Coordinates of C-alpha atoms in Angstrom, one line a residue:
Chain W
X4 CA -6.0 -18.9 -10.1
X5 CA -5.6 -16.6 -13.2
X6 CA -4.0 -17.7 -16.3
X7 CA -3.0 -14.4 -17.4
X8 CA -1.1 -13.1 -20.0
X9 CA -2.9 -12.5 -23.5
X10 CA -1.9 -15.2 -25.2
X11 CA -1.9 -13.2 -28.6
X12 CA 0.2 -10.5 -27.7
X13 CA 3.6 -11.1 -28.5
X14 CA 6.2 -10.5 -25.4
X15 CA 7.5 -7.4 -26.8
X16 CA 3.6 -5.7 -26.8
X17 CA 3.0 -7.1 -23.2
X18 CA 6.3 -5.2 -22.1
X19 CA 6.6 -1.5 -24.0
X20 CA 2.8 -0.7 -24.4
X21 CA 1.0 -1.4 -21.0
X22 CA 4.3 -0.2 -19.7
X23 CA 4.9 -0.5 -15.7
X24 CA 1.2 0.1 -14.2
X25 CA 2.3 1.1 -10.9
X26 CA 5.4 3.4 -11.9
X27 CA 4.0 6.4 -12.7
X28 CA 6.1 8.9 -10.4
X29 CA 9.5 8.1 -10.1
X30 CA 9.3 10.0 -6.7
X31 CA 7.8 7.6 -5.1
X32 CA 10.9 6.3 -3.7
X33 CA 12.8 2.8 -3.2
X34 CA 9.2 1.0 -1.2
X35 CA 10.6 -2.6 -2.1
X36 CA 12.8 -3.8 0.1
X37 CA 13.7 -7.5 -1.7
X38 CA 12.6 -10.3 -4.2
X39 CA 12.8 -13.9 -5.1
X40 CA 12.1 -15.9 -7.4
X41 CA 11.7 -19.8 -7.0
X42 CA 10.2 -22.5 -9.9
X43 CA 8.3 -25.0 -9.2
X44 CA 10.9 -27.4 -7.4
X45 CA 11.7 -24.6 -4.6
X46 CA 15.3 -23.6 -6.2
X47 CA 15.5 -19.9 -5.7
X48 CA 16.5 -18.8 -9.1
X49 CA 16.5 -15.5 -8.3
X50 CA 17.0 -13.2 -4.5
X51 CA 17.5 -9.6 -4.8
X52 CA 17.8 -7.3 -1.5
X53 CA 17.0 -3.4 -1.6
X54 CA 17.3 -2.8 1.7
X55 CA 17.6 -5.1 4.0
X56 CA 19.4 -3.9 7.4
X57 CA 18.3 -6.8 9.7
X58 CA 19.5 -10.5 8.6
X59 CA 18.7 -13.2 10.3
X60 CA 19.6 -16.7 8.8
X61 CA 22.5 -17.7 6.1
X62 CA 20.9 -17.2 2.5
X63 CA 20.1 -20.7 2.0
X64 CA 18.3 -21.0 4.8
X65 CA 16.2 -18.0 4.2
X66 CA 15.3 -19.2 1.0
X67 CA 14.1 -22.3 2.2
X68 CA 12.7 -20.8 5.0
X69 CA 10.7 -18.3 2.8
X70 CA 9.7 -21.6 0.0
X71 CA 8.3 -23.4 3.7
X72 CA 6.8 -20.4 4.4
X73 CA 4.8 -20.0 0.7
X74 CA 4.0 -23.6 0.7
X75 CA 2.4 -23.7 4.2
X76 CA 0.6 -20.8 3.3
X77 CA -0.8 -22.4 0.5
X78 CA -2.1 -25.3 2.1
X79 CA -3.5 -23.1 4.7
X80 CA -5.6 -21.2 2.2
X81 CA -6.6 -24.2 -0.1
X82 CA -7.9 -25.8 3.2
X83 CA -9.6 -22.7 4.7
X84 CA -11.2 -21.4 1.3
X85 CA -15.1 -20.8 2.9
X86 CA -16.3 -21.1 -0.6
X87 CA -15.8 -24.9 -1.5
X88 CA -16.6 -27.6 -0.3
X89 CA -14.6 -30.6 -1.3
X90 CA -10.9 -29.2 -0.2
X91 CA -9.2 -32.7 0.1
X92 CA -7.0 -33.0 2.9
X93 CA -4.4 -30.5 4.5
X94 CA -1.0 -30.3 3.2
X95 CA -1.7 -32.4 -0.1
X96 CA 0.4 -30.7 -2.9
X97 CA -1.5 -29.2 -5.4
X98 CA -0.6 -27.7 -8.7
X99 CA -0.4 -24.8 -9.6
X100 CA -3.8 -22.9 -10.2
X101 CA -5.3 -26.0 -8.1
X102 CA -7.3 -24.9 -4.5
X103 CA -7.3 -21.4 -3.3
X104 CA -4.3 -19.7 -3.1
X105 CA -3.3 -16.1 -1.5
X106 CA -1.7 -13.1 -3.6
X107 CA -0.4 -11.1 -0.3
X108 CA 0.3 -10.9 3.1
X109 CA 0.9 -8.0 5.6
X110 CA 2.8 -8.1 9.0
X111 CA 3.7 -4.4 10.4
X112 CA 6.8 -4.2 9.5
X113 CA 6.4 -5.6 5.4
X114 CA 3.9 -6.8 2.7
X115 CA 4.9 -9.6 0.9
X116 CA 3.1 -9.9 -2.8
X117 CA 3.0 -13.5 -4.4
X118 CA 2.1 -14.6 -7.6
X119 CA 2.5 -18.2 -9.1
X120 CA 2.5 -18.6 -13.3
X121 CA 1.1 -21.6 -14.5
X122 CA 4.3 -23.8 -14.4
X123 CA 5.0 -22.7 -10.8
X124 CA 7.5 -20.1 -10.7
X125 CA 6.8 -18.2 -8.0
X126 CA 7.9 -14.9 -8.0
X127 CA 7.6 -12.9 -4.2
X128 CA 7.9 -9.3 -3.5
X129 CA 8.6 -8.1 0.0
X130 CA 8.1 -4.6 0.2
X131 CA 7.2 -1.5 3.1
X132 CA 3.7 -2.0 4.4
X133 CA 1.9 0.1 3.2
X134 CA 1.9 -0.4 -0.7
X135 CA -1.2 -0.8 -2.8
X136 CA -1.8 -4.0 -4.5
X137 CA 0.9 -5.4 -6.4
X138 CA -0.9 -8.0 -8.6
X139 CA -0.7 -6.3 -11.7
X140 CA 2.9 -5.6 -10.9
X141 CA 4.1 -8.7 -10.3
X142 CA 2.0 -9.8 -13.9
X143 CA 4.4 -7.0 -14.9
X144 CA 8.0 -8.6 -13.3
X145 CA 6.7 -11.9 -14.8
X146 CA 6.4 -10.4 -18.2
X147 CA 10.2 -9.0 -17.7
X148 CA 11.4 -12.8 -16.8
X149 CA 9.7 -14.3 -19.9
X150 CA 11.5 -11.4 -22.2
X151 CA 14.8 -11.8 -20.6
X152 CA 15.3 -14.8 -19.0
X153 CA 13.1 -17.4 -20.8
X154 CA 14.0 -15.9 -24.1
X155 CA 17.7 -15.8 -23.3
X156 CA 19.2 -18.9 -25.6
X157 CA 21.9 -18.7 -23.1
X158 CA 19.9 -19.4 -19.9
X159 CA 19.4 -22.8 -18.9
X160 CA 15.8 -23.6 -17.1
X161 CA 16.0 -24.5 -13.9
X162 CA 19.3 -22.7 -12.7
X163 CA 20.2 -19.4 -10.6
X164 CA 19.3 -16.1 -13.1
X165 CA 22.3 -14.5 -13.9
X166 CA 21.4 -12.1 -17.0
X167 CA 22.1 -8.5 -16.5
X168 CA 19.6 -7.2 -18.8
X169 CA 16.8 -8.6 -16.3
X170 CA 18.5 -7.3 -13.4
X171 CA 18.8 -3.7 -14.7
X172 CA 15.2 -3.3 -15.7
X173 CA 14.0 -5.3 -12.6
X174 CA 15.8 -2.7 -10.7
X175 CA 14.8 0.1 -12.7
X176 CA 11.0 -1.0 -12.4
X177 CA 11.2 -1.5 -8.8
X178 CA 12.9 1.5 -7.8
X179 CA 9.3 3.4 -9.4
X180 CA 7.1 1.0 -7.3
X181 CA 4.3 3.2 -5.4
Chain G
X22 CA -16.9 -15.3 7.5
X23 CA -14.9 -17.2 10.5
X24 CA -13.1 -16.2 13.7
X25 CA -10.7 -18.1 15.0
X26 CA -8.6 -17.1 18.3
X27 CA -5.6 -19.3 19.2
X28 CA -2.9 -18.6 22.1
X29 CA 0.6 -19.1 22.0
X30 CA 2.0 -22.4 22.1
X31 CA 5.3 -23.7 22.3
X32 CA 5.5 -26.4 19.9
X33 CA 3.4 -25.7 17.7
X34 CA 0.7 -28.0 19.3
X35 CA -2.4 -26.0 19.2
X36 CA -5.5 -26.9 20.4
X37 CA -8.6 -26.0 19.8
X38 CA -11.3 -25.3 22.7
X39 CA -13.9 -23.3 21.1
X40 CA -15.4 -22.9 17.8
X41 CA -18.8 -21.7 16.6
X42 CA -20.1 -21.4 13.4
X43 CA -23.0 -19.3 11.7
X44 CA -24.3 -20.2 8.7
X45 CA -24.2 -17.3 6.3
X46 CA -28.5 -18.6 6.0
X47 CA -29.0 -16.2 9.3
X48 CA -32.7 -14.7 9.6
X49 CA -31.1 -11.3 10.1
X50 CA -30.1 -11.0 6.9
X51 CA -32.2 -9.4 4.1
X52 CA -33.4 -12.1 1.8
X53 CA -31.2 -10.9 -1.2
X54 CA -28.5 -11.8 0.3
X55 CA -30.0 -15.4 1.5
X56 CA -30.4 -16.0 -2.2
X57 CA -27.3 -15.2 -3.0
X58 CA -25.5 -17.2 -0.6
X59 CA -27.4 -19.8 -1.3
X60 CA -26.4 -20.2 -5.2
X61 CA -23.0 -19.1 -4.4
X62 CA -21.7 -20.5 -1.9
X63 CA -24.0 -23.5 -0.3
X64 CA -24.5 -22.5 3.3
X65 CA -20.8 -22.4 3.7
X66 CA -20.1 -21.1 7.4
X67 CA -20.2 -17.5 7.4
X68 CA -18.4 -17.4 10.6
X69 CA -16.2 -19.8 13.1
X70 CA -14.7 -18.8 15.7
X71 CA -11.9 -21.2 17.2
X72 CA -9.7 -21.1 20.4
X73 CA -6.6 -23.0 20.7
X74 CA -4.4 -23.2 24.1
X75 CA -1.5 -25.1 24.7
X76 CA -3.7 -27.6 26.7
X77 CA -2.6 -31.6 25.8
X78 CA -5.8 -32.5 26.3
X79 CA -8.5 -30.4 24.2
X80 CA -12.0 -31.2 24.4
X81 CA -13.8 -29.4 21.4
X82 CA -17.2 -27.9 21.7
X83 CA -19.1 -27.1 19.3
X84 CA -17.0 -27.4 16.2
X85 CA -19.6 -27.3 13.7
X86 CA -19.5 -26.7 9.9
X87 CA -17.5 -29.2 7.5
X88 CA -14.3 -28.4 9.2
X89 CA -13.9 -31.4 11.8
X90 CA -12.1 -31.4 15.2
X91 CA -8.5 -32.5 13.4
X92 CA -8.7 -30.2 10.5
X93 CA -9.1 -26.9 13.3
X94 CA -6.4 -28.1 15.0
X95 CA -4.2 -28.3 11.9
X96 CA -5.2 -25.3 10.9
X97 CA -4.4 -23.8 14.3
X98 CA -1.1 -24.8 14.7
X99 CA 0.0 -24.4 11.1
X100 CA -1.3 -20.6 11.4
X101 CA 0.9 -20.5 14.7
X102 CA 4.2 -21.7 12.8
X103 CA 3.2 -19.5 9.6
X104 CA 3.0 -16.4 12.3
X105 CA 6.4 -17.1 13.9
X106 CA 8.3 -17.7 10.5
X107 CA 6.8 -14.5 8.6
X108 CA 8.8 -12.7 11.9
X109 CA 11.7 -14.3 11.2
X110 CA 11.7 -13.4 7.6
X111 CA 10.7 -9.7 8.1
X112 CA 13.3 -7.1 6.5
X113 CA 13.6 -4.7 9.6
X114 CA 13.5 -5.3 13.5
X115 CA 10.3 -5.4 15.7
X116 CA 8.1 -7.6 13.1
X117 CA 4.8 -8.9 15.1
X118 CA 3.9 -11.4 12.4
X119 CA 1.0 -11.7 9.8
X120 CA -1.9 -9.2 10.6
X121 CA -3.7 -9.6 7.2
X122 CA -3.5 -12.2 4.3
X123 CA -5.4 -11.7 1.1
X124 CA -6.4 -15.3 -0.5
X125 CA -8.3 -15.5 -3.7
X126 CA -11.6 -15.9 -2.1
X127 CA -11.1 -14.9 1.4
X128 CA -9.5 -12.7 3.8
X129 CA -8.1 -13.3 6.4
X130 CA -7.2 -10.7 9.9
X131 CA -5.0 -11.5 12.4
X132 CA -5.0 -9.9 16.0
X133 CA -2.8 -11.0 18.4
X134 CA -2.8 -9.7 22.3
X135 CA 0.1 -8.9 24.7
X136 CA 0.3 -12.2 25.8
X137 CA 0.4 -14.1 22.9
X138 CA -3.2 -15.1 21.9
X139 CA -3.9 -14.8 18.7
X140 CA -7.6 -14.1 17.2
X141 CA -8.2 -14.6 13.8
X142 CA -10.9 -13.4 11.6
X143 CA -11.7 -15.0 8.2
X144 CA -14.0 -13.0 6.1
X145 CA -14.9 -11.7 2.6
X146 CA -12.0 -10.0 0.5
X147 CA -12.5 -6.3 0.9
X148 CA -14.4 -6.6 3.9
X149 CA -13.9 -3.4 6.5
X150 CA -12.9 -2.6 9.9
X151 CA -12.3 -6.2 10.9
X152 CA -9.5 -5.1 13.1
X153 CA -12.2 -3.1 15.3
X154 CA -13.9 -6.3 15.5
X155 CA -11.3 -8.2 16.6
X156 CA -10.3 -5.9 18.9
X157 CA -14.3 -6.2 20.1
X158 CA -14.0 -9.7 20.9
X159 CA -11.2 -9.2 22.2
X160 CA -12.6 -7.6 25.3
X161 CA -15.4 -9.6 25.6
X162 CA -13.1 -12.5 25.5
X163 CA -11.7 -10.9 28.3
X164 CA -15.2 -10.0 29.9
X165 CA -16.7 -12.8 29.6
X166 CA -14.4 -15.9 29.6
X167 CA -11.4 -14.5 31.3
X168 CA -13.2 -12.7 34.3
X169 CA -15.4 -15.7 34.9
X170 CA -14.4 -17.4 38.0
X171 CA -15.5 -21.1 36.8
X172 CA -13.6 -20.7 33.5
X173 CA -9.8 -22.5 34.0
X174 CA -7.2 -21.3 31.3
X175 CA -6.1 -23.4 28.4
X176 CA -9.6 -25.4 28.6
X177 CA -12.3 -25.1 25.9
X178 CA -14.8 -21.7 26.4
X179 CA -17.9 -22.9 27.7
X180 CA -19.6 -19.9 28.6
X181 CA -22.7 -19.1 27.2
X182 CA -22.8 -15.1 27.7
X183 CA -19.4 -15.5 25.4
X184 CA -21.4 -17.0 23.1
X185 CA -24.2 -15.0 23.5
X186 CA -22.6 -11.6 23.3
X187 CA -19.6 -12.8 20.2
X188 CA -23.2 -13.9 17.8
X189 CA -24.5 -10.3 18.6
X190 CA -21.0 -8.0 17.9
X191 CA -20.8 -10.1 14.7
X192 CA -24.6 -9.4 13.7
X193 CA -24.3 -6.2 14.6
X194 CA -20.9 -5.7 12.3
X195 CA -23.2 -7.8 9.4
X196 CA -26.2 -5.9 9.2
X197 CA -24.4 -2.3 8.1
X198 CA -22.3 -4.2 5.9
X199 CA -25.7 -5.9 4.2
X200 CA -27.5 -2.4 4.1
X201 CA -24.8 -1.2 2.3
X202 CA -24.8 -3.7 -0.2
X203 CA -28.5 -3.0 -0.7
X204 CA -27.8 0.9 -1.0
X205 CA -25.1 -0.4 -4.2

C-alpha cells in the first residue's frame, strides 16, 4: 500500500491547489450513489446515500455487512497476491498497508472504490459502473476528512462525523464526480 | 495469471475438483519475458485454474503451485460468500455480484453462468479481454467436461482434452499479449 499524502504540504495546499482531480465538468451528473467511512475498529463514522432506491437490511446491519464484506475481501487478496510468496495464513488480520490489498470492485449494477490511510480509516465509494478510477479521488475525500474532521477541535476520534462543513463539500465534490 | 471456476454452493462449502497451474517459466514465451519473471516474481504460477462443486467429498487433482488443497478451498468458498454479499449490498435491483476486482498486484475477473458456476480469472492488472476468455473456457468447459459421458457432476475434472484444450486458449491469449509488450 501507498502512504500518500506529501508529508510537507500543509492540509490547506493539498485541498485548494490540486483541487478535485476528477471534477472538471460539473455536467457530469450525480454518478455516486453512496459512501462510508469506517476506522480501523469497523465503527461507521460516516454513511452518506445519493441515491439509493433499493434497501435491503436496517442500517446497522448494512454497515456491518459492508465492514465483513471489506475485510473478507482483504484477506482474499492478501492470500491470492500471485506475486509473493510468504502470504501467512488466510483470514490473519493484518495492518494496515500489510499484504496485498484491492482499491475497487465492479458488479453490474455498481463500482465500489476503497482506500485505507495508514491508521485504517477506510473510506468506500459506491458509485454507477461505469466510472473511471477513483484512487486519486478518494486521496482527495481523505484530504477533505483530515481538514474538517481531524482538524475539528470539536470532533472526538472515534465517533459518528457530524460536522457540516465536511458534509457540504463532500457533497459538493461528489456531485462533480465523472 | 490463475483461473479458477467454482459452482454454486449452498453453504458456502466449496470444493475444489480441479486446478492447474502454469508456471509463468513457459517455453512459449519470448525470453525477455522469462527474465523478467524470473527476477520479479519467482516462477510464481502464471495461471490456476480451480473448480469447486458442492460435492462433500472433493478429491483434488492436480493442485499444484504453493497454494495447497485447503488454502483453494478457502479461497473458493470465501469468493462464493464475497459474491453473494456484494448482491446484497448493490444500490439498485438485478445486482449479479462481483465481475471484476482490482487488487494492488492482480486482477481479478469473475464469470458466472446461468446456473450458477462461477469461473474466475486472476491475472495482471490491466490485462485485456479476459471476459472473452472466460467466456472461452466457458464452452470448452461445456465441450469437453460437460458433454463427456464418463464425467459425473460435482466430481473433480479429469479429462485430459479439458486440459489439453484450456493450456492452448490460454497460450494462445498469452502470446499477443507478449508480442505486444515486445512492440512497447
Amino acid at each position: 500500500m501507498q502512504f500518500f499524502g506529501g508529508s510537507g504540504a500543509s492540509g490547506a495546499e493539498l485541498i485548494s491547489p490540486s483541487a478535485p482531480p476528477s471534477s472538471s465538468t460539473p455536467a457530469g451528473g450525480n454518478k455516486a450513489k453512496m459512501m462510508y467511512v469506517f476506522n480501523r475498529n469497523g465503527i461507521c463514522l460516516l454513511y452518506r446515500e445519493w441515491d439509493r432506491p433499493l434497501k435491503t437490511l436496517n442500517p446497522q446491519q448494512d454497515h456491518k455487512l459492508m465492514f465483513g464484506l471489506l475485510f473478507s475481501l482483504k484477506s482474499f487478496t492478501a492470500k491470492m497476491d500471485p506475486t509473493t510468496i510468504e502470504k501467512g495464513n488466510l483470514g490473519v488480520p493484518q495492518l494496515p498497508g500489510q499484504g496485498c490489498s484491492f482499491h475497487s470492485f465492479r458488479t453490474n449494477t455498481y463500482k465500489l472504490s476503497f482506500m485505507e490511510s495508514p491508521s485504517g480509516i477506510k473510506i468506500i465509494l459506491v458509485t454507477h459502473p461505469k466510472i473511471g478510477d477513483l484512487r486519486e479521488a478518494l486521496k482527495y475525500i481523505y484530504s477533505i476528512y483530515v481538514e474538517y474532521v481531524v482538524k475539528n477541535p470539536l470532533y472526538t476520534p472515534g465517533t459518528p462525523i457530524r460536522c457540516e462543513l465536511f458534509n457540504t463539500t463532500l457533497d459538493q465534490y461528489v456531485k462533480n464526480l465523472v | 495469471m490463475k483461473i479458477y471456476r467454482s459452482s454454486p454452493t449452498q453453504f458456502s462449502q466449496a470444493n475444489v475438483t480441479h486446478s492447474l497451474s502454469l508456471s509463468r517459466s513457459s517455453s512459449l514465451l519470448p525470453p525477455q519475458r522469462l527474465s523478467e519473471s524470473q527476477d520479479s516474481s519467482r516462477h510464481s504460477p502464471w495461471l490456476q485454474f480451480i473448480v469447486s462443486s458442492s460435492s462433500t467429498n472433493p478429491v483434488d487433482y492436480g493442485s499444484a503451485g504453493r497454494m495447497d488443497t485447503n488454502d483453494s478451498l478457502r479461497l473458493a468458498s470465501l469468493w462464493h460468500s464475497m459474491h453473494a454479499i456484494s448482491q446484497q449490498l448493490s444500490p439498485i435491483v438485478g445486482c449479479a455480484g462481483i465481475e471484476a476486482l482490482e487488487a494492488d498486484t492482480f486482477d481479478l475477473h469473475c464469470f458466472q453462468s446461468l446456473t450458477g458456476t462461477k469461473f474466475f480469472v486472476v491475472c495482471e492488472p490491466g490485462s485485456q479481454h479476459m471476459e472473452g476468455l472466460l467466456k472461452v473456457i466457458y464452452e470448452l468447459y461445456t465441450d469437453y467436461v460437460l458433454k463427456n459421458p464418463f464425467y459425473e457432476m460435482e466430481m473433480p475434472i479429469r479429462c485430459e482434452l479439458f486440459d489439453l484444450n484450456l493450456s492452448q486458449a490460454i497460450q494462445k491469449d498469452r502470446i499477443p499479449m507478449s508480442t505486444l509488450e515486445q512492440l512497447d
